[in-house]
Short mmCIF file of C-alpha atoms and ligand atoms in Angstrom, two decimals:
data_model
loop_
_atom_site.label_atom_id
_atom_site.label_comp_id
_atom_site.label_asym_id
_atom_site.label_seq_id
_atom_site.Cartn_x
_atom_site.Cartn_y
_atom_site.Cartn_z
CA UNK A 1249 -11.97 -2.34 11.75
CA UNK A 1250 -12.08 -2.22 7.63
CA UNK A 1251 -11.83 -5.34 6.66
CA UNK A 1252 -10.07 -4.30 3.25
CA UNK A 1253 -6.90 -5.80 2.72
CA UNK A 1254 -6.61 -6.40 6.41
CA UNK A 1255 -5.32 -9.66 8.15
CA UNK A 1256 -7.93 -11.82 10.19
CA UNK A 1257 -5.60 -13.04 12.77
CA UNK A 1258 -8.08 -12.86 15.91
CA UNK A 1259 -12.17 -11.70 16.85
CA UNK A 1260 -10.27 -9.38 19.66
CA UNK A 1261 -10.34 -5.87 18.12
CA UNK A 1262 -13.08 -7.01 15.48
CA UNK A 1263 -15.79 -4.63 16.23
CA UNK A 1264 -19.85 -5.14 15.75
CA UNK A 1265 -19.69 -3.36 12.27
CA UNK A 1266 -17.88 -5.12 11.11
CA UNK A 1267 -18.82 -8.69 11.86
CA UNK A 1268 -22.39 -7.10 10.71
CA UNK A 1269 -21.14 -6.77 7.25
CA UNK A 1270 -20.15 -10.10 7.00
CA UNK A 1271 -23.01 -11.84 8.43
CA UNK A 1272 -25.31 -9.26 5.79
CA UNK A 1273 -23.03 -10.73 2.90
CA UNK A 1274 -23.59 -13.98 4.20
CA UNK A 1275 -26.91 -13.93 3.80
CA UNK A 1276 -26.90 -12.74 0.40
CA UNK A 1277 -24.23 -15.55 -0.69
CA UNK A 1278 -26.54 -17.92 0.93
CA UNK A 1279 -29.92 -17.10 -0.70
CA UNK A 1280 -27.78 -16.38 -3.94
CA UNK A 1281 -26.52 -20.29 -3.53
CA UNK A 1282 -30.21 -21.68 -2.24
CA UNK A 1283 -30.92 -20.44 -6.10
CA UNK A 1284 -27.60 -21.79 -7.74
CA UNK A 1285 -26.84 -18.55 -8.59
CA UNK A 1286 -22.65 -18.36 -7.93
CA UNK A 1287 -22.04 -14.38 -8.04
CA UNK A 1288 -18.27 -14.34 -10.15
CA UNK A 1289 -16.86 -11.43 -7.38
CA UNK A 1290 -13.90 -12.55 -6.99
CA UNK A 1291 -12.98 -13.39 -10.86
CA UNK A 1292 -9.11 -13.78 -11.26
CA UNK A 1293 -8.38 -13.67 -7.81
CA UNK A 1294 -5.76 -16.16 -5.64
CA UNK A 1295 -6.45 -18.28 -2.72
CA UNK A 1296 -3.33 -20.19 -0.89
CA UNK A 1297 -4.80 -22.44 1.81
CA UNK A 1298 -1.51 -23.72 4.14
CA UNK A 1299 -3.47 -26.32 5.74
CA UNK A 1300 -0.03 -27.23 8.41
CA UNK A 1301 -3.00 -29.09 10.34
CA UNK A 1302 -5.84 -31.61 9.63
CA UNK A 1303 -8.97 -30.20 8.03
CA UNK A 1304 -12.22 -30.97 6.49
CA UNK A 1305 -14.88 -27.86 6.59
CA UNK A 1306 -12.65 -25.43 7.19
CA UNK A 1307 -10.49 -26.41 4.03
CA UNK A 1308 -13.28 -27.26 1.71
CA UNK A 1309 -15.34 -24.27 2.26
CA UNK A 1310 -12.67 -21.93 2.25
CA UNK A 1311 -11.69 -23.38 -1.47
CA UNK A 1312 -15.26 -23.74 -1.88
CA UNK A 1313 -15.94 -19.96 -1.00
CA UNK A 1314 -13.38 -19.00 -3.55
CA UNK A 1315 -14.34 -21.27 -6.77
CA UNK A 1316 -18.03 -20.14 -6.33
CA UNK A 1317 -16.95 -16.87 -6.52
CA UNK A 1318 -14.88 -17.69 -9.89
CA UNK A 1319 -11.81 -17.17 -8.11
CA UNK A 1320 -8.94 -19.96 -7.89
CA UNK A 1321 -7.21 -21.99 -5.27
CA UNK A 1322 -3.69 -23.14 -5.25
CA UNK A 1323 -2.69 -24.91 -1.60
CA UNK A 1324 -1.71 -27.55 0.96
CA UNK A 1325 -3.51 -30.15 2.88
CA UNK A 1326 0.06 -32.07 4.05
CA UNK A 1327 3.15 -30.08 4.77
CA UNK A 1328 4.84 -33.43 4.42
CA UNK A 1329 5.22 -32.34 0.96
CA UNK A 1330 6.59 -29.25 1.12
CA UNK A 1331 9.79 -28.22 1.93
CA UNK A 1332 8.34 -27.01 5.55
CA UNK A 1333 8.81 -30.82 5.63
CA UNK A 1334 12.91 -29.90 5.05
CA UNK A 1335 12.85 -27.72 7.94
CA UNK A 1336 11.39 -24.44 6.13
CA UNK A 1337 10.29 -21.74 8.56
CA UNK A 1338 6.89 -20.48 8.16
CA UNK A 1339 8.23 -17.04 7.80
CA UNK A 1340 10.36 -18.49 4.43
CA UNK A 1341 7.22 -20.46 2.99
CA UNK A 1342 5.29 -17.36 3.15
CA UNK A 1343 7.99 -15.11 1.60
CA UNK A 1344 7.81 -16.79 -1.34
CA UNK A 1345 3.54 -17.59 -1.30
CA UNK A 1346 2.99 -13.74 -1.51
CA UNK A 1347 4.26 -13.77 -4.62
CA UNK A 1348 1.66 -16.36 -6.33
CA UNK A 1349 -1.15 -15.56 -4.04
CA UNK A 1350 -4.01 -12.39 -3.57
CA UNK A 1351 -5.14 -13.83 0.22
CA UNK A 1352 -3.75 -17.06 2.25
CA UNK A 1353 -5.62 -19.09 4.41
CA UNK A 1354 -3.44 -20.87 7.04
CA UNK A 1355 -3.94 -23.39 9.54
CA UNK A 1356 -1.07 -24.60 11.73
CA UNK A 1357 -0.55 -26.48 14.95
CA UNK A 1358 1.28 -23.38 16.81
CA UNK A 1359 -0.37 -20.88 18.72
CA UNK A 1360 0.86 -17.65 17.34
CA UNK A 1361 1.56 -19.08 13.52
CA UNK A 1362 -1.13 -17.58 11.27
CA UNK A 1363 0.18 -14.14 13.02
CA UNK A 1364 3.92 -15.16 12.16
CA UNK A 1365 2.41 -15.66 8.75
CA UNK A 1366 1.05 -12.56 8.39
CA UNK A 1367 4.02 -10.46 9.61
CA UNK A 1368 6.16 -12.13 6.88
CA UNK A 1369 4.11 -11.68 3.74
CA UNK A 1370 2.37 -8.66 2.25
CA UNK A 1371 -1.19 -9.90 1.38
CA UNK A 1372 -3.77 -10.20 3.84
CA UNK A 1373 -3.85 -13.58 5.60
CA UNK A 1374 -6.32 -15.27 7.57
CA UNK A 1375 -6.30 -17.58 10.55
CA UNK A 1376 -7.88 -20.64 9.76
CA UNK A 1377 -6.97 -22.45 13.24
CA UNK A 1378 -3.87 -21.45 14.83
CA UNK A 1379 -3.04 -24.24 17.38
CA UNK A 1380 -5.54 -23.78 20.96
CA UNK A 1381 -5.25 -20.33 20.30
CA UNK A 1382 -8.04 -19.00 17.73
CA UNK A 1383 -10.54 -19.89 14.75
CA UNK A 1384 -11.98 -16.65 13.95
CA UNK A 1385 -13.72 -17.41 10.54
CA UNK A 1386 -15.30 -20.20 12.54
CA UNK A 1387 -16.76 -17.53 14.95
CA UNK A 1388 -18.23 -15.89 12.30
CA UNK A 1389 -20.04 -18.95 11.00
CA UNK A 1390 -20.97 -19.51 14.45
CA UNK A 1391 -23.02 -16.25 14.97
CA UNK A 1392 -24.09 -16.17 11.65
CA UNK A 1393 -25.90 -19.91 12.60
CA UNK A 1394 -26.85 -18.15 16.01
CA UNK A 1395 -28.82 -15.19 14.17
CA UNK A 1396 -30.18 -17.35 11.66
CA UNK A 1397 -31.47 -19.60 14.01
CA UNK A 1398 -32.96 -17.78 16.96
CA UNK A 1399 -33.20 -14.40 14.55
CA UNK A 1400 -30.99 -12.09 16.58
CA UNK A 1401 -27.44 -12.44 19.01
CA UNK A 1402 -28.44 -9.96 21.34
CA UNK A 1403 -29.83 -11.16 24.43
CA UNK A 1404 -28.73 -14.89 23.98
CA UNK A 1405 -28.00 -17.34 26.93
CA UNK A 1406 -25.01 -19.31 25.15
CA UNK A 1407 -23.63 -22.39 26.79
CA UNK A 1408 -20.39 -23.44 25.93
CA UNK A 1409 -18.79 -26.75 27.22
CA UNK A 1410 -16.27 -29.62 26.82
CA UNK A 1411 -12.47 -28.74 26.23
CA UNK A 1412 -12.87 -24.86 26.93
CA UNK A 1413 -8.87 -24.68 27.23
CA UNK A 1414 -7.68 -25.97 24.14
CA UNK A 1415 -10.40 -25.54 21.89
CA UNK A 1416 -9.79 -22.60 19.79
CA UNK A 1417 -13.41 -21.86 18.22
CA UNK A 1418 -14.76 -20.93 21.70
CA UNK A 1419 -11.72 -18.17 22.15
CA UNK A 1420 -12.71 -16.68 19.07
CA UNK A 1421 -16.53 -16.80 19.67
CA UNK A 1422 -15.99 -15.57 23.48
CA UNK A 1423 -14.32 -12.18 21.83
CA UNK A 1424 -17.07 -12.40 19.66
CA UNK A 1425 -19.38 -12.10 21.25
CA UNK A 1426 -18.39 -9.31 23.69
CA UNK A 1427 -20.19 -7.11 20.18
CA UNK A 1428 -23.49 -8.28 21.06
CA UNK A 1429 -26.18 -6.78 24.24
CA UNK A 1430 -27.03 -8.62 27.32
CA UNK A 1431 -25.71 -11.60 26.30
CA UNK A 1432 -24.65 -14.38 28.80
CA UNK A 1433 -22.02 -16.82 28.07
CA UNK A 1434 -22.00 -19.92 30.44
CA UNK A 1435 -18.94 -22.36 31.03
CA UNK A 1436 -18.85 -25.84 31.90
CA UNK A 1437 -15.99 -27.84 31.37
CA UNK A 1438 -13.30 -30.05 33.75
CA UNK A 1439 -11.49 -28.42 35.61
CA UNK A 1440 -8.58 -29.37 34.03
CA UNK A 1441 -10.37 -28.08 30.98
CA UNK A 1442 -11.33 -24.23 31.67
CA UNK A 1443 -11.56 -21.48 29.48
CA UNK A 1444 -8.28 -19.36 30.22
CA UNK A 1445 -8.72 -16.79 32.64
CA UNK A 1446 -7.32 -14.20 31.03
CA UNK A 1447 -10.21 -14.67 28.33
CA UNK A 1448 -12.64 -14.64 31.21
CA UNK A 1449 -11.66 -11.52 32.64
CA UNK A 1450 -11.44 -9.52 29.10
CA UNK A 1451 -15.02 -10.82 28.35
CA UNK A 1452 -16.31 -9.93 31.82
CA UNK A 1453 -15.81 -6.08 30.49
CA UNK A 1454 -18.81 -6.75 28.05
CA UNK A 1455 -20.91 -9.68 29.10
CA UNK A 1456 -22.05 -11.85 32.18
CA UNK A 1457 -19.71 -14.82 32.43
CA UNK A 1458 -20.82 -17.90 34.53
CA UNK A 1459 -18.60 -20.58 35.04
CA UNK A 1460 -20.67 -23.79 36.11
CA UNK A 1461 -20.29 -27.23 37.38
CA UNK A 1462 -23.44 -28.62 36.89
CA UNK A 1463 -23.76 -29.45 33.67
CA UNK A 1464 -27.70 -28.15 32.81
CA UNK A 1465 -29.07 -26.96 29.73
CA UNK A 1466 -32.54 -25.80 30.77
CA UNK A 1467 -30.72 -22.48 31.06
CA UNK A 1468 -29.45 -21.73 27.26
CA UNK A 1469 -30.79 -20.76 24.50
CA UNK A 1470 -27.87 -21.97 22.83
CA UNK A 1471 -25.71 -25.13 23.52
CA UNK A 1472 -22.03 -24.76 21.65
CA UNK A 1473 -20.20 -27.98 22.33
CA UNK A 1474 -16.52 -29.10 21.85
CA UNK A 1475 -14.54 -31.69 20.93
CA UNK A 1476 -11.61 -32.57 23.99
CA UNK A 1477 -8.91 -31.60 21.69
CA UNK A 1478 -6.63 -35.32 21.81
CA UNK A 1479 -3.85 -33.93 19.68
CA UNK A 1480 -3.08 -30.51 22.58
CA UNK A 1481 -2.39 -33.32 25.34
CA UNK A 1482 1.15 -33.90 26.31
CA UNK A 1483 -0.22 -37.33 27.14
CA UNK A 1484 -2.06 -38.75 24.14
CA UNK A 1485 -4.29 -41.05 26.22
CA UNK A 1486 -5.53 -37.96 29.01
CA UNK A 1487 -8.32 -36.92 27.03
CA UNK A 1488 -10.08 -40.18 27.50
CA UNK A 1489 -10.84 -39.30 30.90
CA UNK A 1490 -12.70 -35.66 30.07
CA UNK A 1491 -15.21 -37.48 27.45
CA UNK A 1492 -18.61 -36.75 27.68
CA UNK A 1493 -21.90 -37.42 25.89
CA UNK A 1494 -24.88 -36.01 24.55
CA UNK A 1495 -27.77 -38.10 24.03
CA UNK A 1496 -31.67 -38.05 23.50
CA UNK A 1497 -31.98 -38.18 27.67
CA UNK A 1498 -29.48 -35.19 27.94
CA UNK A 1499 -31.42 -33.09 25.13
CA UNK A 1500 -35.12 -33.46 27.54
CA UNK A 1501 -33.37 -30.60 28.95
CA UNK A 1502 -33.18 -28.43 26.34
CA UNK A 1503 -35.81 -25.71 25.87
CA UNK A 1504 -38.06 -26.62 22.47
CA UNK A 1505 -36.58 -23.51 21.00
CA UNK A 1506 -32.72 -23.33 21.80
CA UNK A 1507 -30.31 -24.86 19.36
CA UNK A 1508 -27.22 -27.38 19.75
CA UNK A 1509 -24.18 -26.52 18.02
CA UNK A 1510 -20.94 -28.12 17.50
CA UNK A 1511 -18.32 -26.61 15.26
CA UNK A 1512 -17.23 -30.48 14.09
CA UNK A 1513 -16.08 -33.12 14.02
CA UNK A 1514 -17.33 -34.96 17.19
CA UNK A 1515 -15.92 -38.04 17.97
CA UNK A 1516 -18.72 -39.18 20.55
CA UNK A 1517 -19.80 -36.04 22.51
CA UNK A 1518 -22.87 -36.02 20.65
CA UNK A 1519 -25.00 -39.35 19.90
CA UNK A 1520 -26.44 -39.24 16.49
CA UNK A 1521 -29.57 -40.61 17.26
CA UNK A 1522 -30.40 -37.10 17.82
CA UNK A 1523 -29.60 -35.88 14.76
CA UNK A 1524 -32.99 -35.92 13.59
CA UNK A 1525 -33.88 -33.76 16.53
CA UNK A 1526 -34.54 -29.76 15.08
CA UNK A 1527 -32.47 -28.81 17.63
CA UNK A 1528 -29.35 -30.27 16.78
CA UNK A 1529 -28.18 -27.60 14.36
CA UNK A 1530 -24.70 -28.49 13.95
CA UNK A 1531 -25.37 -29.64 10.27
CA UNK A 1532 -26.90 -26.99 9.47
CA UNK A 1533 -24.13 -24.42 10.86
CA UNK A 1534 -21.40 -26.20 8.88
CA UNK A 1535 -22.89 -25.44 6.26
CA UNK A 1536 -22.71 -21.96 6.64
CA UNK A 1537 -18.79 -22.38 6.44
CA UNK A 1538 -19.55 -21.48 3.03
CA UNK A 1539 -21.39 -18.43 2.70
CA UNK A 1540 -19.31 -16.59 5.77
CA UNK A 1541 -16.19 -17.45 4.06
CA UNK A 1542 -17.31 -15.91 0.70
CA UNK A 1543 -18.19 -12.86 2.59
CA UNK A 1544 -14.81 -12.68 4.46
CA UNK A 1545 -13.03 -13.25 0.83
CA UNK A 1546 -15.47 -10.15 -0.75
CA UNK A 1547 -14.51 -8.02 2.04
CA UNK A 1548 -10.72 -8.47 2.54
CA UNK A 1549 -10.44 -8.40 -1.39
CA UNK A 1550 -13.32 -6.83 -2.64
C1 LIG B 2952 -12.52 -27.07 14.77
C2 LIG B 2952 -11.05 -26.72 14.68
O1 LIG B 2952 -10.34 -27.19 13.81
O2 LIG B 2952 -10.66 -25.95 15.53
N1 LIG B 2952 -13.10 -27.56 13.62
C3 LIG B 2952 -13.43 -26.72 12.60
O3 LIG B 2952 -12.65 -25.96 12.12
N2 LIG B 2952 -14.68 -26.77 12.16
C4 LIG B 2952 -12.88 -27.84 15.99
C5 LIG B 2952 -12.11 -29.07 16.34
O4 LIG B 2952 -11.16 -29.46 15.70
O5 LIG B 2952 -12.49 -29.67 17.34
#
């Protein structure tokens, strides 16, 4: 894949290379920021974020990516105030936003959406969250936590778990991570919560796949829990019986060198009286939202 003026719809078809460049520009947008040195790339250049969803990190870092980079950012946070909001397609809106923007980020509540999106306009767009189906800039901050953390991808025992169906970050890292050697990706999740099957059998092709019912971390070298996604129920009040929690007594399991990660926000899976734990590296990986994204901006319009 060449990332130039491409879309970013989905990890599937995004080869090792490529993610490789981004996490190398990461790390050079990261060390550059450590000194407060902002590197004007992207000078001039337009950023729509369609945020059709709720979001905090994904949102603020993408805008943040951009201004550091002395681009600008024109955008959304609450279709209610657009005319999406008078029944507007998606396919209209974004008509009309390729003519003020260079790149859109979009984030919508419909599987299938930021790929609508990017049919109908000519600049590149990129998936920030397209309903339970994907999250692929999130994947990218995810491995780019996982190698700076525990120095390298290959060979990692990841364990994934809570709401495997509907949450999309895990699709996105699962195709992800089919780049990477002797890797093995564990599932645990309800029943009623499993990672699709279809996404089970494509990754089988690349890496060893366990689904499990116990839920055990001595195991992983890397924990990756989700949120139950409330707002994908039919029946608001279901997820309430799929909670789960993570708490100083849970983390005794966990080898001294593995990390936790959660792609945010939790709303209870993970006490925060172990936030002070080194482990618990979910702080640190949102803060990576930054540096990824300003790679993913220098590549697609670089
Ligand atoms: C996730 C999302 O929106 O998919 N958050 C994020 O972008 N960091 C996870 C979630 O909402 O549970």
């Amino acid at each position: 894949m060449d990332w130039k003026n491409s879309d970013l719809i989905s990890m599937r078809g995004v080869g090792r290379d490529a993610i490789e460049k981004v996490l190398r520009g990461a790390a050079r947008y990261d060390a550059a920021a450590r000194e407060k040195k902002f590197l004007k790339e992207l000078d001039g250049r337009l950023l729509a974020t369609l945020f059709f969803e709720p979001s905090t990190r994904t949102q603020f870092s993408f805008r943040t990516a951009m201004l550091r980079m002395g681009g600008n950012v024109i955008g959304f946070s609450d279709a209610q105030v657009t005319s999406v909001s008078k029944g507007e397609t998606v396919h209209d809106t974004m008509k009309f936003i390729e003519g003020c923007a260079d790149i859109v980020a979009i984030r919508h509540p419909n599987d299938g959406a930021a790929q609508v999106a990017a049919d109908s306009c000519g600049v590149p767009v990129i998936n920030a969250g397209d309903g339970a189906n994907e999250h692929p800039t999130q994947a990218l901050v995810d491995l780019f936590t996982m190698q700076k953390e525990k120095k390298a991808i290959d060979g990692l025992a990841i364990l994934m778990l809570g709401d495997l169906k509907y949450g999309r970050t895990v699709h996105s890292l699962l195709h992800a991570l089919c780049n990477f050697n002797d890797v093995t990706v564990l599932l645990q999740s309800p029943p009623a919560l499993k990672m699709p099957s279809e996404l089970v059998h494509e990754a089988r092709g690349h890496l060893k796949v366990r689904e499990v019912e116990k839920l055990d971390f001595s195991d992983a070298d890397v924990v990756y829990a989700t949120r139950i996604q409330r707002e994908r129920f039919a029946d608001p009040d279901e997820y309430k019986k799929y909670s789960y929690r993570i708490d100083a007594e849970k983390l005794r399991e966990l080898k001294s060198d593995a990390v936790l990660l959660h792609p945010l926000p939790r709303v209870g899976e993970i006490d925060p009286e172990i936030d002070s734990d080194a482990r618990a590296a979910y702080f640190r990986q949102e803060n990576n939202g930054i540096p990824v994204r300003m790679a993913v901006l220098k590549e697609i319009l670089g």
